[in-house]
XYZ file of C-alpha atoms in Angstrom:
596
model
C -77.317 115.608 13.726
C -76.538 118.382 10.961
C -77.885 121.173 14.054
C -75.467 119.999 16.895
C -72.191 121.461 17.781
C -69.898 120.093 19.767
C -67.071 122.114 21.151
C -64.625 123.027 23.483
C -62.775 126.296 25.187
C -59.083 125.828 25.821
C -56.900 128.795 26.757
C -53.739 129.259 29.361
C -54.260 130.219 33.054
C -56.611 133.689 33.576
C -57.614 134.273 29.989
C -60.674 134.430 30.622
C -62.668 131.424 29.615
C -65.112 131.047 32.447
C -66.425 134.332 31.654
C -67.020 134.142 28.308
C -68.468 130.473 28.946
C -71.378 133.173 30.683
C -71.724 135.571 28.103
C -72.182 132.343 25.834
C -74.864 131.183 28.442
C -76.491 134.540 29.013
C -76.833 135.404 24.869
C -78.381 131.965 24.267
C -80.281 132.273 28.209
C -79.555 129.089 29.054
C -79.162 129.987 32.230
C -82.229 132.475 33.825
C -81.013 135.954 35.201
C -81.416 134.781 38.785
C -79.233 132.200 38.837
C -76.703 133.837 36.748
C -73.393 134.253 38.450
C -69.767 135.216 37.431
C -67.740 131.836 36.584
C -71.567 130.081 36.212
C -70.145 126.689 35.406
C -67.179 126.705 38.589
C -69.710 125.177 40.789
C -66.757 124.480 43.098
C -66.065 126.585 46.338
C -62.376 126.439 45.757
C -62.191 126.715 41.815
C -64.323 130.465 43.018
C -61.544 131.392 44.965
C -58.937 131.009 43.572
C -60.378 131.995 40.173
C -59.297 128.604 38.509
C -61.100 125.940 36.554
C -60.225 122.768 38.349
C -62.899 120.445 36.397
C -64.180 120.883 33.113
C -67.682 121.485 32.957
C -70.518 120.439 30.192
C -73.691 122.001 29.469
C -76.187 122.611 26.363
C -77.326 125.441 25.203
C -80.226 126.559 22.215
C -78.928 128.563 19.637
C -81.406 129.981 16.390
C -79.040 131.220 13.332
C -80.944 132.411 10.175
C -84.381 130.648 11.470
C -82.642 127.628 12.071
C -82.171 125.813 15.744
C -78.968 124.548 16.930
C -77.884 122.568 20.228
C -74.360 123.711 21.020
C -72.808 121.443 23.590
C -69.911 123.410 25.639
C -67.135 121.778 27.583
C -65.138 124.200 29.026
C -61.997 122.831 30.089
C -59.369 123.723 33.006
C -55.983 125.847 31.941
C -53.197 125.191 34.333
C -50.623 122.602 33.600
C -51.345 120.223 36.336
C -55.000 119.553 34.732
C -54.233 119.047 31.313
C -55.511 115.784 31.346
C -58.987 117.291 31.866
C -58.095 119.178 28.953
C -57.586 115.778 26.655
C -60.464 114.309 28.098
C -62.671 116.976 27.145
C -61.474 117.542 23.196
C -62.044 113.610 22.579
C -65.868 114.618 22.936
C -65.680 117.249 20.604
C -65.342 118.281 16.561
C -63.817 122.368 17.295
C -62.148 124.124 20.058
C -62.146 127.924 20.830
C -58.861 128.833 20.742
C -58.853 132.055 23.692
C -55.737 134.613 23.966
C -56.025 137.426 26.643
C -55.456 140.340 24.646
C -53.052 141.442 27.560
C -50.471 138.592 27.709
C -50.340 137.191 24.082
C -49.813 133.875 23.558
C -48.601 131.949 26.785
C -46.795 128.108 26.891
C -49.770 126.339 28.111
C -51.935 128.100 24.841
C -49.662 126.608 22.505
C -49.455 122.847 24.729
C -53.497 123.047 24.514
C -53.635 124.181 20.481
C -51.325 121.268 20.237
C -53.604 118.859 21.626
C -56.592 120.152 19.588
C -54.618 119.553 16.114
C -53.749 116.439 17.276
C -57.738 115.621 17.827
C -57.911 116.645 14.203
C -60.420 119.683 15.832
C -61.184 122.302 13.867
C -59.747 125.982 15.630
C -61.776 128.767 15.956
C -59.179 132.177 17.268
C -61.054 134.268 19.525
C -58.711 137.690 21.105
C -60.640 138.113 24.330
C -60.267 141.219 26.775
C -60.033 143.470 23.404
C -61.732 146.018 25.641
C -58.826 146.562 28.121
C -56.537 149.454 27.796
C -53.411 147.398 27.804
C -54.827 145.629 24.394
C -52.438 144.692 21.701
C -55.258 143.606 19.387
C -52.437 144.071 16.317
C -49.530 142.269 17.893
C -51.545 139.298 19.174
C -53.413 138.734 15.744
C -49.594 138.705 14.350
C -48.280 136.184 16.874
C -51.769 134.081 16.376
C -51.111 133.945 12.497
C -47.358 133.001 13.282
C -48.665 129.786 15.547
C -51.241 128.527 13.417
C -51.058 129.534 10.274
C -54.326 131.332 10.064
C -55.845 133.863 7.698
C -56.289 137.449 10.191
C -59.807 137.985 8.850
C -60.555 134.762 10.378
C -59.005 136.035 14.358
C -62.422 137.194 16.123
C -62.176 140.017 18.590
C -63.809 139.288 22.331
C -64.782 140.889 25.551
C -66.159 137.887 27.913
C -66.322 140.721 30.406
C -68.567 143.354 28.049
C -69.985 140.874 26.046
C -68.611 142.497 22.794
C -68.153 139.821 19.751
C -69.893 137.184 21.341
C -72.765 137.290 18.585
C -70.028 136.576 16.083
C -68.026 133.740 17.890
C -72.046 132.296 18.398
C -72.225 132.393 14.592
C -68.522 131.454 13.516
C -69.592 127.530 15.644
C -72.482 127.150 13.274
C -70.501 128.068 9.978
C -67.044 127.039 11.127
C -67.681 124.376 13.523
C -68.605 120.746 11.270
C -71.496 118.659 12.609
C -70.911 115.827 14.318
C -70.296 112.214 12.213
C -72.097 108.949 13.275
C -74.633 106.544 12.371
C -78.060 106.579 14.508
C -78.731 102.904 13.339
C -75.261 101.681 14.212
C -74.525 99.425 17.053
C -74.163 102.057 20.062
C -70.765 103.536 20.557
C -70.262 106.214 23.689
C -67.833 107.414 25.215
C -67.118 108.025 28.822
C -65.455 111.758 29.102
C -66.019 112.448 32.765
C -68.155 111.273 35.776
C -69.377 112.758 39.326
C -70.858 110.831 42.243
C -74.574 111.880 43.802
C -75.130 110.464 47.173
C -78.571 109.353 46.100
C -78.447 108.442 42.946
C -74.584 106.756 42.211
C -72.307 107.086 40.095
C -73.577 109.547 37.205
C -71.280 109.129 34.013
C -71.210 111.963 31.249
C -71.132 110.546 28.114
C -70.579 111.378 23.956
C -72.212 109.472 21.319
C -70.336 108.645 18.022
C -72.863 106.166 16.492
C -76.181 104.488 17.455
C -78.999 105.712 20.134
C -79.799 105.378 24.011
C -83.309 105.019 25.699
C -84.162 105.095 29.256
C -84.370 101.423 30.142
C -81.782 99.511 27.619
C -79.417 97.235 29.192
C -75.994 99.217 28.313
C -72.447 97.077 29.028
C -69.366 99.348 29.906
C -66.777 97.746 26.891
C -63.842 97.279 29.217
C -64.512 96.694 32.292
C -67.772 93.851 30.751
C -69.978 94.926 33.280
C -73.669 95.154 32.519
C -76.150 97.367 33.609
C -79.861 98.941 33.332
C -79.468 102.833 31.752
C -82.367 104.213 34.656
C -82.005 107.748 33.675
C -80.792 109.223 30.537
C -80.442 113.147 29.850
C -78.680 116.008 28.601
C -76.558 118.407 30.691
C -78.288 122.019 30.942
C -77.708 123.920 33.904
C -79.515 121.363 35.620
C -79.917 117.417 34.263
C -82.866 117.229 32.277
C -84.188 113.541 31.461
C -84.816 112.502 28.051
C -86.261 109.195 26.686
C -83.849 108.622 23.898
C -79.987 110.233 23.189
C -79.114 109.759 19.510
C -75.449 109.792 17.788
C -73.793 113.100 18.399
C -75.354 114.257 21.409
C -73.891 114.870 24.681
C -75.308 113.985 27.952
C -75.466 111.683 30.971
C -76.313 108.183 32.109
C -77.504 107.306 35.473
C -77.400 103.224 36.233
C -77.655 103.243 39.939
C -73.894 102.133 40.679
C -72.540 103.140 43.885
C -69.158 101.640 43.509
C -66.574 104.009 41.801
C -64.609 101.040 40.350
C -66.942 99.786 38.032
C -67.446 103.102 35.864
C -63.969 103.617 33.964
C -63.568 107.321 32.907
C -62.406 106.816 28.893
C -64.579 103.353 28.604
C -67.261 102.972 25.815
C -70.650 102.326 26.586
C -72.410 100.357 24.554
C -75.749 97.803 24.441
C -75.416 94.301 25.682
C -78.037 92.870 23.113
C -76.138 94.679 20.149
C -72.730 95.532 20.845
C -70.324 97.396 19.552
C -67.134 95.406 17.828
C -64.400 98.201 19.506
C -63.929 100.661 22.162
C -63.262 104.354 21.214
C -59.763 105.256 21.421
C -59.948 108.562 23.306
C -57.409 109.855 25.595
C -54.361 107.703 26.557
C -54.079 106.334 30.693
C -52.988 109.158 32.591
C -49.018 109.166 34.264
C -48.511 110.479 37.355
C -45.872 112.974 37.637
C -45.466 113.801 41.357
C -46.109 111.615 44.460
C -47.101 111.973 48.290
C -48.183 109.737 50.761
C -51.806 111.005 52.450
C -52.265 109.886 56.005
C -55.166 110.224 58.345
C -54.480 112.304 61.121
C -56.109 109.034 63.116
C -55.566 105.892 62.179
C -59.078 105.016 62.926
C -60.479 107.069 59.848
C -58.294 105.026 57.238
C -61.104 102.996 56.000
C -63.050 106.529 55.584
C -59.965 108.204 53.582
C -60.022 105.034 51.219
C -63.793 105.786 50.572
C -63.126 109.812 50.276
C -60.087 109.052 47.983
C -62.076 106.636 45.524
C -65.502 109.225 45.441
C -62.776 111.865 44.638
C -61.018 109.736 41.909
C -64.455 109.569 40.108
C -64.717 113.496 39.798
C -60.955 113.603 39.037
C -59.664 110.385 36.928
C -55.744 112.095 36.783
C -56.075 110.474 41.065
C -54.064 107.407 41.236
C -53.642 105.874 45.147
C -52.723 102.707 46.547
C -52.023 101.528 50.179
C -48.908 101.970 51.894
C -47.497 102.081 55.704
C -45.037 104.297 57.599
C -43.216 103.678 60.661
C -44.073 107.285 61.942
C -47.659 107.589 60.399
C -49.268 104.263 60.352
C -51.612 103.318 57.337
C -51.972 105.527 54.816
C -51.936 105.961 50.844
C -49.348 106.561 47.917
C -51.037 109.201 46.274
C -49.953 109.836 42.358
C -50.791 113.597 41.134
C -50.190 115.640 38.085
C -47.872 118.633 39.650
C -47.846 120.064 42.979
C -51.018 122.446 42.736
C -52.879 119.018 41.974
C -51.676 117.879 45.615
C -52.974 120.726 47.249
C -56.212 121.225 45.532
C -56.946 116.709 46.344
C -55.913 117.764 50.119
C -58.024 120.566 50.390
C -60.933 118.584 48.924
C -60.594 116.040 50.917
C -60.862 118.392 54.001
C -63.948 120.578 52.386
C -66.076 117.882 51.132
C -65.181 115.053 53.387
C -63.888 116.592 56.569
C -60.845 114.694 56.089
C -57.954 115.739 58.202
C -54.852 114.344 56.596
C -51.075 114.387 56.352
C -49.067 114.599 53.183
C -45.569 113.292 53.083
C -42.777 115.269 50.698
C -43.553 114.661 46.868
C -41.079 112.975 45.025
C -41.198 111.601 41.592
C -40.709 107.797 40.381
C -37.133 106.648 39.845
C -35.500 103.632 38.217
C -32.416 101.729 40.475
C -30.839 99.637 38.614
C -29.135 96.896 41.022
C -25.733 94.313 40.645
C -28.697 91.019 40.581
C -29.762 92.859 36.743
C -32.765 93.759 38.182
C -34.417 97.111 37.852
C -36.391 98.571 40.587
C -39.276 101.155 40.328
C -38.714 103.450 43.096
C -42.297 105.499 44.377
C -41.025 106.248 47.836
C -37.255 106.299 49.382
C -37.787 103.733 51.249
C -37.718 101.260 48.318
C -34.491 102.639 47.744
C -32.288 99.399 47.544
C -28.887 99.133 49.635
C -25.800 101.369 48.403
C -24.204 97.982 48.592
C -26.177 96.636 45.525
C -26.593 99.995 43.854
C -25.223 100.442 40.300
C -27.464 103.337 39.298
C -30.218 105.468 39.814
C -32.218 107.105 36.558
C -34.361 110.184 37.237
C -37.010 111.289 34.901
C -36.321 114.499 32.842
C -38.828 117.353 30.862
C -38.376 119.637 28.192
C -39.785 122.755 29.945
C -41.021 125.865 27.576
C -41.214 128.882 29.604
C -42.833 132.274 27.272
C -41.163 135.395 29.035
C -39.886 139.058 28.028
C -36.606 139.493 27.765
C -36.235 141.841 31.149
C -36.373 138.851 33.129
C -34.616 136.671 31.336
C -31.307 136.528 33.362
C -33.085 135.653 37.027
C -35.190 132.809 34.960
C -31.532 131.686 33.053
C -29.935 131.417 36.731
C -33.135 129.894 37.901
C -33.207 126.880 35.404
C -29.101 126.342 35.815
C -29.696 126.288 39.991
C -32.262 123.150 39.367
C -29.948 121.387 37.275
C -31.185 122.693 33.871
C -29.473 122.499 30.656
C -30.493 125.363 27.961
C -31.538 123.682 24.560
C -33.338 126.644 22.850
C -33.699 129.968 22.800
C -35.845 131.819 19.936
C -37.130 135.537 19.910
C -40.873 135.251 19.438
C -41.411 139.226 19.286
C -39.199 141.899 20.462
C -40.691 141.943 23.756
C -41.285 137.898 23.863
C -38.648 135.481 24.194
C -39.385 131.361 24.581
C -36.274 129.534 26.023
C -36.290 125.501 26.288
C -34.657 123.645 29.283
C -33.921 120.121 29.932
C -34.807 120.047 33.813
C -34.598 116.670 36.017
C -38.449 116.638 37.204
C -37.628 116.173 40.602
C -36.498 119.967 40.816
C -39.455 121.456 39.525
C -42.057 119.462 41.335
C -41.493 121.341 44.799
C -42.002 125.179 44.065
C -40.106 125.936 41.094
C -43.675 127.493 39.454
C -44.060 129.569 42.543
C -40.009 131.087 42.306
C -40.896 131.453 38.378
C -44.231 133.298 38.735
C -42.522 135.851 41.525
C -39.079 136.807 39.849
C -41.268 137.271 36.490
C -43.897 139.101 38.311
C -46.198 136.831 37.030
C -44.826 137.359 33.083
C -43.536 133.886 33.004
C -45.596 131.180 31.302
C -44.291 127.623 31.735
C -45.573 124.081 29.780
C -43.594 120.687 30.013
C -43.981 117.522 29.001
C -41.682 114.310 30.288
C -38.715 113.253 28.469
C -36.903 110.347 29.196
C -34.630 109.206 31.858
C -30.804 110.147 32.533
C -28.597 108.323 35.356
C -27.818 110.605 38.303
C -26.012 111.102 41.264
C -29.151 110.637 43.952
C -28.615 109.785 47.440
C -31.419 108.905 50.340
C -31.591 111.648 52.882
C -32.372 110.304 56.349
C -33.705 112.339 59.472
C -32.742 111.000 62.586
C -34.695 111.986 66.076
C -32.763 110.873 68.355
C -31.084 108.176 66.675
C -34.708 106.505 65.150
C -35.341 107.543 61.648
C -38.492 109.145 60.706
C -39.529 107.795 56.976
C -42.122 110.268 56.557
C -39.140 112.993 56.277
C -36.870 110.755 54.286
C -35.904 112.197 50.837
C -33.852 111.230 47.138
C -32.174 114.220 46.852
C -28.870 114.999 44.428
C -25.657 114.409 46.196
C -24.901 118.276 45.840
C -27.635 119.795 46.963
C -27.906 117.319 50.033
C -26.411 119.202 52.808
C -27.810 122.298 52.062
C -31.201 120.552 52.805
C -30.334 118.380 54.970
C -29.394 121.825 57.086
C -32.390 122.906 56.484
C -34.953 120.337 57.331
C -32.578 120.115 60.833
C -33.175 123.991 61.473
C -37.137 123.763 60.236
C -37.610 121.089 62.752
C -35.376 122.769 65.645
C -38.279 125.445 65.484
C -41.226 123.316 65.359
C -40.693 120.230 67.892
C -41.850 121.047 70.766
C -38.991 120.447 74.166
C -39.392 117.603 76.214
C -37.806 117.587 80.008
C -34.868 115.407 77.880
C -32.479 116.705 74.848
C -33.298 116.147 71.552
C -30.936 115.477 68.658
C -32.398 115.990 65.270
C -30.116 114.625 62.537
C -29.688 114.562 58.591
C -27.688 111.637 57.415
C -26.820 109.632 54.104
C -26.550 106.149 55.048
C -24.089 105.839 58.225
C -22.625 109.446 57.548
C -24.400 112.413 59.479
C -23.948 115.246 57.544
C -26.418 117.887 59.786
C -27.182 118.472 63.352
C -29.315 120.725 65.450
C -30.143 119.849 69.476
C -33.338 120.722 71.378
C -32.074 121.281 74.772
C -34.102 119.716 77.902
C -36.625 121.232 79.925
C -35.359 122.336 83.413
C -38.020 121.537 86.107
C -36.981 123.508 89.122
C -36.907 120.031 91.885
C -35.028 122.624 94.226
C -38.243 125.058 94.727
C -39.354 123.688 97.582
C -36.177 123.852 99.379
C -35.177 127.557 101.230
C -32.327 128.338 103.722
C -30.862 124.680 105.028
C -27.870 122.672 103.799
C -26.474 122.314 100.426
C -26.583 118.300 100.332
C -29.963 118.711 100.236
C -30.220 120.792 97.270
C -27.959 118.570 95.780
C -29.324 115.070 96.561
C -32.644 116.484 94.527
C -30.303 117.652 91.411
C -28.833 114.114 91.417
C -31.941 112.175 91.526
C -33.433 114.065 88.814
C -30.281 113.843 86.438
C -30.671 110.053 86.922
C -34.747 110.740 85.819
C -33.581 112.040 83.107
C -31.009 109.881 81.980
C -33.746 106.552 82.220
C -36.415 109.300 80.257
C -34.060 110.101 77.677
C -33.445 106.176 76.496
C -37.454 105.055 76.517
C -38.907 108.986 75.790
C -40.705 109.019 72.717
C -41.019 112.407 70.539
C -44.116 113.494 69.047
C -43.585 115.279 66.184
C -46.761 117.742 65.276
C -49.012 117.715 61.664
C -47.261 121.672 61.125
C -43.872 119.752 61.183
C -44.827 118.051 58.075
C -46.133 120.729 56.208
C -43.678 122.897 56.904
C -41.266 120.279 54.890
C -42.951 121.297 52.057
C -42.804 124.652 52.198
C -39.160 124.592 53.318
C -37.810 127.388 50.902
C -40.162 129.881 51.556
């Protein structure tokens, strides 16, 4: 056990810890020349193009230091906001972290939220400045702001290039002198724990496991601690660039378990394994449940393929245990799910999974967050969609969840991201000069404002200089109403909206104009309307088709011409009370994207 290291990379958005994940790879040559590629461990299509780690990603690799062999177990972890979960999951597996700032950009909000995390893990940090070879470099200045966060002796910052390859050698050696071994006792009753899991069509469920005390063999009868169910271990292994089987997994190794389960229920992501003939007395306390911040309803474009979304939606909630979903129905959309994600870019990425690897064509409703309505009966309502909204008559309040938002900017831009912050209801808390060209401001902001594209505005009137980390705060009463669209007179849930009394007519006028533009006419008028209970507060009008009845008649009398105008006005007048409207799938995503 004294030759393993377990550890971790964590790092904010683009600073580079794919790549030096395969400079790591190619020094120890894990990974053979020929299948060497940039971002080796992003094995997904979309986490290559959009140059973002969505999952985190295990693998072993051999490492000899001063004659002596060492197994290094990586888990490189994802460094947006909306997976930081992944993040939590992965440094409960491990005893260090890399700690990775671009040499570029300094130290950015989400840096500091993942350092955070570490220390609380008790992990021991190793600094690493990557990019050091870019002319932009402000080796000097970083290692000053590093020292500031954590405390750190400079000598102890190592200087990177995951691009060139320079200081790799050193971080290599800095894990085995730096780094401690792992704790545990072989002979123990067997203790793993569960830090991620993927689904194979063949073989199951395949969980990826770390184990604090006792061993594993191929063939024991293992028992997953809280869920009680018992199964035969068929396959165990370690995780190189491809599985490779082993017999027998002792305490402190990393690696996976295959037990032939094809239901994604039964394997808990954060349970402890253990053996059913010599169990352990607890479970491991890893990583706490995880809490939804944002939620949409997915529905299938047909209502045929619901069973087949439920089956997509649970294979994709084993590769990605931040997915919470449960049934729900809409008037307009039929059966479809309540979806629970971590942030908005956590929506999209789930939606365009679900159309990559499952051919899914589906339908997301606005995101809103959960609310509390508090009614006169003294009972307090959880509120996932507006339609659970109780009556105005019974209301006596509404709370909305709030964060404390950290946004890392230079001053230049300060002003825009100032009126930004006060436009979404923000209240400044905290404002502190980190350097003379970085500032870190703190903002109460109700959640519901920033959930929608409030990390898009940020990242354009910063040109991309804004960093921004929150975490949930509590929750504050507030003036919320329920934001009805009417077409023709029938309201259409799937559009229906909490929304702050103030801000409701100006999108109320929107969603009327955005709609105006998208429904296609019918040969009757159609009145799209915003309203807030009885009271319409917006209105647009598609006006009819004309079909020209009086082609066919030339030259003759004017009765005639006339007789066909009047029988079609009373056609239209009998379509216009039983015509239905359909409303098209780019109507719906256009709500989301209503500011742009």
């Amino acid at each position: 056990m004294e030759h393993i290291r377990n550890f971790c990379i964590i790092a904010h958005i683009d600073h580079g810890k794919s790549t030096l994940a395969d400079r790591l790879l190619e020094t120890t040559q894990t990974v053979s020349q020929r299948d060497m590629q940039a971002q080796t461990l992003d094995d997904m299509d979309l986490e290559r193009e959009r140059g973002i780690t969505i999952k985190s990603h295990a693998i072993q690799m051999e490492y000899v230091s001063k004659g002596q062999k060492y197994r290094f177990n990586l888990i490189d972890t994802p460094g947006h906001v909306d997976f930081s979960y992944e993040v939590s999951r992965s440094l409960a597996a491990c005893e260090g972290a890399l700690l990775l700032v671009d040499a570029t950009q300094g130290i950015q909000a989400q840096t500091i939220s993942n350092l955070y995390l570490a220390i609380e893990n008790d992990l021991e940090i190793i600094p690493v400045i990557n990019k050091v070879d870019m002319e932009g470099a402000m080796i000097e200045e970083v290692k000053d702001q590093i020292v500031d966060l954590i405390g750190c002796d400079s000598d102890s910052i190592l200087e990177a290039s995951g691009k060139t390859g320079i200081g790799v050698p050193q971080i290599l050696e800095a894990i085995v002198e730096r780094i401690p071994a792992p704790k545990g006792d072989v002979n123990a009753p067997l203790q793993a724990l569960i830090f991620d899991s993927v689904f194979n069509p063949f073989r199951g469920v395949i969980a990826y496991f770390r184990i604090f005390n006792g061993t594993i063999k191929k063939g024991d009868k293992i028992k997953f601690f809280n869920t009680g169910n018992e199964y035969e271990a068929d396959e165990v292994g370690i995780l190189r660039y491809k599985p490779e089987p082993k017999k027998e997994m002792l305490a402190g190794d990393v690696g996976y378990v295959i037990t032939g389960v094809k239901i994604s229920k039964e394997i808990k992501v954060g349970d402890t394994i253990t053996l059913v003939n010599k169990p352990c007395k607890e479970s491991i306390k890893g990583f706490e449940d995880v809490k939804p911040m944002v939620f949409a309803g997915i529905y299938p474009m047909d209502s045929d393929d619901y069973e087949d979304l439920r089956d997509s939606l649970e294979k994709l909630q084993l590769n990605d245990a931040s997915l919470v979903f449960e049934p729900e129905t809409s008037l307009a959309l039929g059966f479809g799910f309540r979806c629970g994600f971590l942030g908005l870019l956590h929506l999209e990425i789930i939606q365009e999974r679900l159309e990559r690897e499952f051919d899914m064509t589906v339908i997301t409703t606005v995101p809103n967050v959960t609310y509390y309505a508090y009614t006169t009966d003294g009972e307090v309502h959880t509120v996932n969609n507006p339609s659970d909204l109780p009556d105005t008559g019974r209301l006596i309040k509404v709370e909305e969840p709030y964060i404390k938002a950290q946004i890392i900017t230079k001053p230049e831009y300060l002003g825009s991201i100032m009126k930004l912050c006060i436009d979404k209801r923000g209240t400044l808390t905290n404002q502190v000069y980190l350097t003379t060209t970085r500032i870190e401001v703190h903002f109460e902001l109700p959640l519901a404002e920033i959930v929608f594209d409030f990390y898009d505005i940020l990242k354009s009137i910063s040109k991309g200089y804004a960093s921004f980390d929150y975490q949930l705060d509590d929750y504050r009463p507030s003036d919320l109403v329920k934001l009805d669209i009417k077409l023709n007179g029938d309201n259409v849930d799937a559009f229906s909206s909490l929304i702050h009394r103030d801000k409701a007519y100006n999108f109320g006028k929107k969603m009327c104009e955005k709609l105006k533009d998208l429904l296609p006419r019918q040969q009757f008028m159609i009145a799209i309307q915003a309203a807030i209970g009885a009271k319409i507060i917006a209105r647009e009008t598609i006006s009819a088709m004309r079909k020209d009845v009086t082609a066919k008649c030339y030259g003759g009398d004017i009765t005639r011409k006339r007789k066909l105008l009047e029988k079609q006005k009373k056609g239209k007048k009998k379509m216009r009370q039983i015509g239905t409207i359909e409303v098209p799938q780019n109507a719906f995503l256009a709500v989301l994207k209503l500011n742009d």
